[in-house]
CSV table of C-alpha atoms in Angstrom, one decimal:
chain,number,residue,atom,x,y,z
W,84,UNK,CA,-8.2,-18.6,-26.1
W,85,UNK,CA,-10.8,-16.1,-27.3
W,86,UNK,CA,-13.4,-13.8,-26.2
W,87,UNK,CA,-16.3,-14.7,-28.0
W,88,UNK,CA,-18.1,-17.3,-25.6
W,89,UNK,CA,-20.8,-19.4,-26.9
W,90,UNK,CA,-24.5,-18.3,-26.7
W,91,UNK,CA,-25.2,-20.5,-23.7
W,92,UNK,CA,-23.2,-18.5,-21.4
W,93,UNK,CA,-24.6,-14.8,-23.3
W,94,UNK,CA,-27.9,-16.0,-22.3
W,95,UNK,CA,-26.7,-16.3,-18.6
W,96,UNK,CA,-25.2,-13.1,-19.0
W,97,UNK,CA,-27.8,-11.0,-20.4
W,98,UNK,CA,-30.2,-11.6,-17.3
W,99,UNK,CA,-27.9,-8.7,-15.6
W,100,UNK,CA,-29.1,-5.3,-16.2
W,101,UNK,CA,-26.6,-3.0,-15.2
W,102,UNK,CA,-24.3,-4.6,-18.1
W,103,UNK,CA,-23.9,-2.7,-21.1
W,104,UNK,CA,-24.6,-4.7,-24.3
W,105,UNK,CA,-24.3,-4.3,-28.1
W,106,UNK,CA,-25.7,-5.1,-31.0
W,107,UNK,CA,-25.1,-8.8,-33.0
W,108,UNK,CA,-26.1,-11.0,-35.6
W,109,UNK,CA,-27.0,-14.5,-33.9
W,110,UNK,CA,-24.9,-16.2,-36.3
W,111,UNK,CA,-21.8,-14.4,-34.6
W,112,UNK,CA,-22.3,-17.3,-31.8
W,113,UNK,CA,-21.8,-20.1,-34.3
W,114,UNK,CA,-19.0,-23.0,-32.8
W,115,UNK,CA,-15.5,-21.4,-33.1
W,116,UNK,CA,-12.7,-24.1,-33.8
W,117,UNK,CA,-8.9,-23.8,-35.0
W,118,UNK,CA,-8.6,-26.3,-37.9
W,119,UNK,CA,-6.4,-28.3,-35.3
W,120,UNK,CA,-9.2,-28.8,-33.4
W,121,UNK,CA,-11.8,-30.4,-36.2
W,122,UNK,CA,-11.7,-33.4,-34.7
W,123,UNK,CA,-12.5,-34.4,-30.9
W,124,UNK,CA,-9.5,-36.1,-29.2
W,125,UNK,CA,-13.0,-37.1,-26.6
W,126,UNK,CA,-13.0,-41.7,-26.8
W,127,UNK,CA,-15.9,-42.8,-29.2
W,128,UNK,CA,-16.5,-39.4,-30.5
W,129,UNK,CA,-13.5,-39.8,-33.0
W,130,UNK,CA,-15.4,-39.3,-35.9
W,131,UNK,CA,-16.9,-35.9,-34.5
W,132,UNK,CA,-16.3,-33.2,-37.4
W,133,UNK,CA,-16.4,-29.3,-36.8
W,134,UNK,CA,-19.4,-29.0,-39.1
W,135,UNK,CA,-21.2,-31.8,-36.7
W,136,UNK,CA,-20.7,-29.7,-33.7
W,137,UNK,CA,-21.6,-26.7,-35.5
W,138,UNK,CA,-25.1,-28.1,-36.0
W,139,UNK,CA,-25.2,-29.5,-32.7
W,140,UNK,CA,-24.1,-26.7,-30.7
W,141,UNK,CA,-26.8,-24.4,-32.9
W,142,UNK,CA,-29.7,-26.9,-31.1
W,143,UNK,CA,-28.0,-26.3,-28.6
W,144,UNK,CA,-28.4,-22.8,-28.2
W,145,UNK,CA,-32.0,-23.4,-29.2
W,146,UNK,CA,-33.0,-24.5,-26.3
W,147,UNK,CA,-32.0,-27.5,-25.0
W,148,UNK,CA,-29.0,-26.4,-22.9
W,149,UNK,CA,-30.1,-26.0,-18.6
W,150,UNK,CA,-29.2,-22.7,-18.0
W,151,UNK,CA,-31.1,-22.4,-14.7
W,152,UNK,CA,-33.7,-19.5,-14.7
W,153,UNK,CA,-32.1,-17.3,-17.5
W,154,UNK,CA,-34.9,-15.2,-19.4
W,155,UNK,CA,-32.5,-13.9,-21.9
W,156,UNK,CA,-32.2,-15.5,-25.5
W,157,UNK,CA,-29.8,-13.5,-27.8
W,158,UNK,CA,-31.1,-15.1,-31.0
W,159,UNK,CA,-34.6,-13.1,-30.1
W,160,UNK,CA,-32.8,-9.7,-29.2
W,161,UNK,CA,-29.7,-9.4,-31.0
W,162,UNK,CA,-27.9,-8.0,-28.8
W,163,UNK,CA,-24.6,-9.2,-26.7
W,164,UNK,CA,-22.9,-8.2,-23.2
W,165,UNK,CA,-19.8,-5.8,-24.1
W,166,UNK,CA,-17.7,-6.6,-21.1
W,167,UNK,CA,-15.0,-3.5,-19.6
W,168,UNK,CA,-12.1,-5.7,-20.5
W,169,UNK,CA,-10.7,-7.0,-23.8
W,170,UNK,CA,-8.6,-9.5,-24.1
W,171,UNK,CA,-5.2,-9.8,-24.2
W,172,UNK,CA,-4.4,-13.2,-24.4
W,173,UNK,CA,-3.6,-16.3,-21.8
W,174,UNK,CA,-0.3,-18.4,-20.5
W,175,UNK,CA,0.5,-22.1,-18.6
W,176,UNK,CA,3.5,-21.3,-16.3
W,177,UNK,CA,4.8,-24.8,-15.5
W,178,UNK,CA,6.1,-25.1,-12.5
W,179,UNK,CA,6.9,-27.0,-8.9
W,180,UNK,CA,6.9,-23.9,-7.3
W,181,UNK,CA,3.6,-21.7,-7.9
W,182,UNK,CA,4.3,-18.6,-8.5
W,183,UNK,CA,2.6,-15.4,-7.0
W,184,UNK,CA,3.0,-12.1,-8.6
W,185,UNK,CA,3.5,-13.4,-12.0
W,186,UNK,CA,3.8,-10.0,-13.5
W,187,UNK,CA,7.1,-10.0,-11.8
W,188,UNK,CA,8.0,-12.7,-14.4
W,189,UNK,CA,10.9,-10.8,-16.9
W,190,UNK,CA,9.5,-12.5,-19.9
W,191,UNK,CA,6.2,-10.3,-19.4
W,192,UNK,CA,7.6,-7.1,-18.7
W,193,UNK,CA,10.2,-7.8,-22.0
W,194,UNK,CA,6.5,-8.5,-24.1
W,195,UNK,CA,4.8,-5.2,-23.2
W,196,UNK,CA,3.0,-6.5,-20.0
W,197,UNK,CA,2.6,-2.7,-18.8
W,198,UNK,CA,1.9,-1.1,-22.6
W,199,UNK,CA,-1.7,-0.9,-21.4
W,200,UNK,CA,-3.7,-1.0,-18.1
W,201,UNK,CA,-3.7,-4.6,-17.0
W,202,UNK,CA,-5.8,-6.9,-15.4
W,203,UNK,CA,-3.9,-9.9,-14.6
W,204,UNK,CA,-6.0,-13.1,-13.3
W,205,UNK,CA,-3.3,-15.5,-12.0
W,206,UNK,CA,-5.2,-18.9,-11.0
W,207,UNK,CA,-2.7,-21.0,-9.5
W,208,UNK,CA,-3.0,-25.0,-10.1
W,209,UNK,CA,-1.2,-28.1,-9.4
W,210,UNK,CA,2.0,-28.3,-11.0
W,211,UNK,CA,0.9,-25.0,-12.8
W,212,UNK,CA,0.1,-21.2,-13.1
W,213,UNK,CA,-3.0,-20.6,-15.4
W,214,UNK,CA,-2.3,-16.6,-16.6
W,215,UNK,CA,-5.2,-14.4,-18.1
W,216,UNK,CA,-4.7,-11.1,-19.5
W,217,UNK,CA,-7.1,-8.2,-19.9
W,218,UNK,CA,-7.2,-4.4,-20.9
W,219,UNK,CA,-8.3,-2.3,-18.5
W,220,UNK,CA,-10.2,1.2,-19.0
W,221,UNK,CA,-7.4,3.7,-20.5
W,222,UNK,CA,-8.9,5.7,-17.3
W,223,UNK,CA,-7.1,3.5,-14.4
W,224,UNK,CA,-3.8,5.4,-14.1
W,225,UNK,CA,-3.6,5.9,-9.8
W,226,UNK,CA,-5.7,3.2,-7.9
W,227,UNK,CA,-6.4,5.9,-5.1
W,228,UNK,CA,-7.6,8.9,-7.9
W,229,UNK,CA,-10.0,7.2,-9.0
W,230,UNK,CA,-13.6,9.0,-8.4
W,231,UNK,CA,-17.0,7.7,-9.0
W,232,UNK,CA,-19.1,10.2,-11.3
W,233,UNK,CA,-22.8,11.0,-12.0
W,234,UNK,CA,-22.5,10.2,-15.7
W,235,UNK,CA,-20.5,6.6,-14.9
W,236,UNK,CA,-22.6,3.8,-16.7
W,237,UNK,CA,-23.9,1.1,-13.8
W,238,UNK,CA,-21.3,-1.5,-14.7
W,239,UNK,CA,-18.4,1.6,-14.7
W,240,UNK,CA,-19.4,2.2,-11.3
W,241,UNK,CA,-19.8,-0.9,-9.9
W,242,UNK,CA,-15.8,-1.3,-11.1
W,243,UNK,CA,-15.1,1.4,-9.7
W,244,UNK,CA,-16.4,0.7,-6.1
W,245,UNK,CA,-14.5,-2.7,-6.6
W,246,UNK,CA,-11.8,-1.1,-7.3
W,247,UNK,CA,-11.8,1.7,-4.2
W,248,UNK,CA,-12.8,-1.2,-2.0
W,249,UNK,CA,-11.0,-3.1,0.8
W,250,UNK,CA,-9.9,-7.1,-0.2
W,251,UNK,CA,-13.1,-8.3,2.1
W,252,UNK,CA,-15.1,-6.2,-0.5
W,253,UNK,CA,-13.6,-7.5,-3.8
W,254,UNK,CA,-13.7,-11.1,-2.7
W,255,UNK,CA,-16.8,-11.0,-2.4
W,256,UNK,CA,-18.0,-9.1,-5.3
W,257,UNK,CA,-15.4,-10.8,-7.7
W,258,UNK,CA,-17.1,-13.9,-9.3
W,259,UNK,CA,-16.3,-16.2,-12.1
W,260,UNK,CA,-19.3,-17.9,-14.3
W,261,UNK,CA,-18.4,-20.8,-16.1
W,262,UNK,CA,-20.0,-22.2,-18.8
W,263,UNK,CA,-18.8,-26.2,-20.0
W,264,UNK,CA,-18.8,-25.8,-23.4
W,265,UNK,CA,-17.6,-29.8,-24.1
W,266,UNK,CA,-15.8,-32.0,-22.3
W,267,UNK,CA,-15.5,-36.0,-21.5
W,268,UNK,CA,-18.2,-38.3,-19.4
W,269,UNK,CA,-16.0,-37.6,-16.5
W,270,UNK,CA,-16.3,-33.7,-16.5
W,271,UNK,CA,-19.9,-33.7,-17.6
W,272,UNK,CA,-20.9,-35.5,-14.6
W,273,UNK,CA,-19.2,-33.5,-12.4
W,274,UNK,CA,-22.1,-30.5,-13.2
W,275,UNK,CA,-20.4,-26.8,-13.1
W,276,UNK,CA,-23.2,-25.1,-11.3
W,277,UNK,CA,-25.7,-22.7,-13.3
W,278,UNK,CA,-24.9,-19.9,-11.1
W,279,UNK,CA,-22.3,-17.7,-10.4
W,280,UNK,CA,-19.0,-19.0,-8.1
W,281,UNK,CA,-17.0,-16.7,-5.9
W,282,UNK,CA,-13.6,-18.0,-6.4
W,283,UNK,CA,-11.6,-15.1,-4.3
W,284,UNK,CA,-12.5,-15.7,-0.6
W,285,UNK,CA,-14.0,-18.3,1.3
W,286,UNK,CA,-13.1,-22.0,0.2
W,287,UNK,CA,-10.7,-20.2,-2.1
W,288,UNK,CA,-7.3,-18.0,-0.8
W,289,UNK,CA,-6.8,-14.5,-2.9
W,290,UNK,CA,-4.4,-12.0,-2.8
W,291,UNK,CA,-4.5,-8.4,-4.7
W,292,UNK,CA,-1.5,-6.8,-6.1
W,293,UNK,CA,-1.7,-2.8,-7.1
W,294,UNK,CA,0.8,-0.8,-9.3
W,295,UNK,CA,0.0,2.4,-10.2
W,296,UNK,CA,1.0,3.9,-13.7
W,297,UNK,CA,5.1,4.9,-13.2
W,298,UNK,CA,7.7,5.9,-15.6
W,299,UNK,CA,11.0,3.4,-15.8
W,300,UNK,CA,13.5,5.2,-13.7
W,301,UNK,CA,16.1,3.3,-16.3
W,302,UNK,CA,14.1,3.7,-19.2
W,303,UNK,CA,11.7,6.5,-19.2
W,304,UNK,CA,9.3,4.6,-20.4
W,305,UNK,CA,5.8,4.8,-19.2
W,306,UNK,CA,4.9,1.5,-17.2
W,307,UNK,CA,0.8,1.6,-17.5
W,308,UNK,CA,-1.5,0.7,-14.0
W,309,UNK,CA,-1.5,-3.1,-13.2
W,310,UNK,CA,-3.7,-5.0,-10.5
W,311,UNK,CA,-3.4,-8.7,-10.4
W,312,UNK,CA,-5.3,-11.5,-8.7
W,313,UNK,CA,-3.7,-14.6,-7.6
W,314,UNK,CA,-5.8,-17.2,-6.7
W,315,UNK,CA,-4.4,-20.1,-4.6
W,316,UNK,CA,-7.0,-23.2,-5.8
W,317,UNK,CA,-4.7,-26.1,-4.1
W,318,UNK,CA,-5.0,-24.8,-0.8
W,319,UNK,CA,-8.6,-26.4,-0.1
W,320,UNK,CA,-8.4,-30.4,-0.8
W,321,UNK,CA,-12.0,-30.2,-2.2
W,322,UNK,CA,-11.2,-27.6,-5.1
W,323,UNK,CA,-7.8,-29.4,-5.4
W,324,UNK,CA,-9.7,-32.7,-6.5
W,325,UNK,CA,-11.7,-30.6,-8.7
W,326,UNK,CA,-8.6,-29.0,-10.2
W,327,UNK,CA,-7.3,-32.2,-10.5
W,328,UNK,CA,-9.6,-34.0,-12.4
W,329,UNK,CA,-10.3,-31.2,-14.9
W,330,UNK,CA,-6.4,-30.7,-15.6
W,331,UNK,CA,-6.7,-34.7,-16.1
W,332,UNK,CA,-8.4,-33.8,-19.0
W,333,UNK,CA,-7.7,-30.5,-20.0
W,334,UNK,CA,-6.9,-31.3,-23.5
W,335,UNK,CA,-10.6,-32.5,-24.2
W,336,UNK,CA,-12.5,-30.0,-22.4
W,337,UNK,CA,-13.6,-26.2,-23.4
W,338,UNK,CA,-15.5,-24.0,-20.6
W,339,UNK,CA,-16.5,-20.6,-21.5
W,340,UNK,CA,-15.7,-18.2,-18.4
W,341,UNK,CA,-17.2,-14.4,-17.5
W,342,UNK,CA,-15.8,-12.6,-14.9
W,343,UNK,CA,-17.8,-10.5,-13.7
W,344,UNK,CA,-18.6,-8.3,-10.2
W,345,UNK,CA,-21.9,-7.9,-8.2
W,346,UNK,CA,-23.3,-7.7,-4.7
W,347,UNK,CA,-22.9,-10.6,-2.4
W,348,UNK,CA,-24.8,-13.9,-2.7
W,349,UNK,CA,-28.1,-13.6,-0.6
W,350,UNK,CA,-27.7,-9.4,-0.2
W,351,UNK,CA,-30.5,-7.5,0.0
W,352,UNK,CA,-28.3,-4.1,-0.5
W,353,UNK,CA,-28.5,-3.3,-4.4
W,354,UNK,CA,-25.4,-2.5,-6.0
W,355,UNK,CA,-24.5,-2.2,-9.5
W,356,UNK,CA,-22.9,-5.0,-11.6
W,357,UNK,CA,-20.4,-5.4,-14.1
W,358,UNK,CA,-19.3,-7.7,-16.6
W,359,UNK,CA,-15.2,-7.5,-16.4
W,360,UNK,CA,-14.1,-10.0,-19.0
W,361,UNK,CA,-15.1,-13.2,-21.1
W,362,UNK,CA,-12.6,-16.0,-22.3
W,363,UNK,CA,-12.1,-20.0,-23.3
């Protein structure tokens, strides 16, 4: 897992205004692959080496990937989306029993869970938990302190409002934007949409979990702000199948995800936007 997403999914990315971006060399969006990886695992593509899929995910990025009405190209400008987050890293909980409120989970709290301000994305599969970690702003210390200024960047205060706002208001703001990076026939034809996907809300149950920064009554240590987001994706038999079929194949598939927070689908009220996070 890794924060550096390929340049289809920057391109998507970089349509948004209000997110703050930085500069980069093109060639910092050249196909990353642990050596364990050099080969594809994908039937009849056997003989795929990394350098291959270098060269064919640099034509890629050229222009021959669908990514809907996107007028962005990074290799032009030169510039990337800097999201709020960084990452911290990812987990596969096992289990019968999903578990909500995985920062509850011992193991976590024992590896410096609450060192840092953490935004925990807790997407709950079958047979599984799939765990995401991000930093949060060093700012976030007591949910209901937190004030919107005049000098906030746009995307700073479109978190901020996300983060003063009621659960109808984040699950509808709260979006994940995936990007198939490869995969197998199977997935391919399946077509992740070119647009954004609200995951909290609607087809999809979500349930928000605040802690605000607290020192260890036993410890004395300092226990840093925590909001989590589980994410129930069995409840609904359509996303189920979808789940299904993709964990089917989850050793041969890479998707490139942003999460990110804008106004509602169809809204004409303009808000500001933010990118949160990015990760494989």
């Amino acid at each position: 897992v890794y924060d550096k997403p390929t340049g289809a999914l920057m391109q998507r990315l970089l349509k948004y205004d209000d997110f703050r971006t930085k500069p980069c060399s093109s060639s910092d969006y050249s196909y990353q692959e642990s050596d364990s990886d050099a080969q594809s695992s994908i039937p009849g593509e056997q003989d795929v080496t990394e350098d291959v899929y270098a060269a064919r995910m640099k034509t890629e990025r050229l222009g021959h990937v669908n990514t809907g009405n996107d007028r962005a190209s990074i290799l032009q400008a030169n510039i990337e989306v800097e999201p709020l987050f960084k990452l911290r890293g990812m987990d596969v909980f096992r289990a019968d029993i999903l578990q909500e409120r995985i920062c509850r989970q011992p193991i976590l709290e024992q590896n410096g869970l609450r060192d840092v301000p953490t935004f925990i994305v807790n997407l709950m599969l079958p047979g599984a938990n799939l765990v995401v970690y991000f930093q949060m702003p060093s700012w976030i210390k007591k949910f209901e302190d937190i004030v919107e200024e005049e000098d906030d960047t746009e995307d700073t205060k479109a978190f901020k409002r996300f983060l003063r706002g009621t659960v109808q208001y984040r699950n509808r703001r709260w979006k994940i934007l995936p990007c198939l990076v490869d995969g197998p026939y199977i997935i391919k034809a399946m077509g992740l949409p070119q647009k954004e996907v609200t995951i909290a809300g609607g087809r999809v149950g979500a349930t928000w979990h605040e802690y605000d920064e607290s020192i260890d009554s036993n410890t004395g240590k300092k226990k840093s702000a925590l909001l989590e987001v589980d994410c129930d994706l069995i409840g609904n038999p359509g996303v189920r199948k979808i789940c299904n079929i993709v964990l089917g194949q989850v050793k041969n598939v890479r998707i490139d995800c942003a999460m990110i927070v804008e106004k509602p689908y169809l809204s004409e009220v303009e808000e500001p936007a933010a990118c949160l996070g990015l990760w494989r």
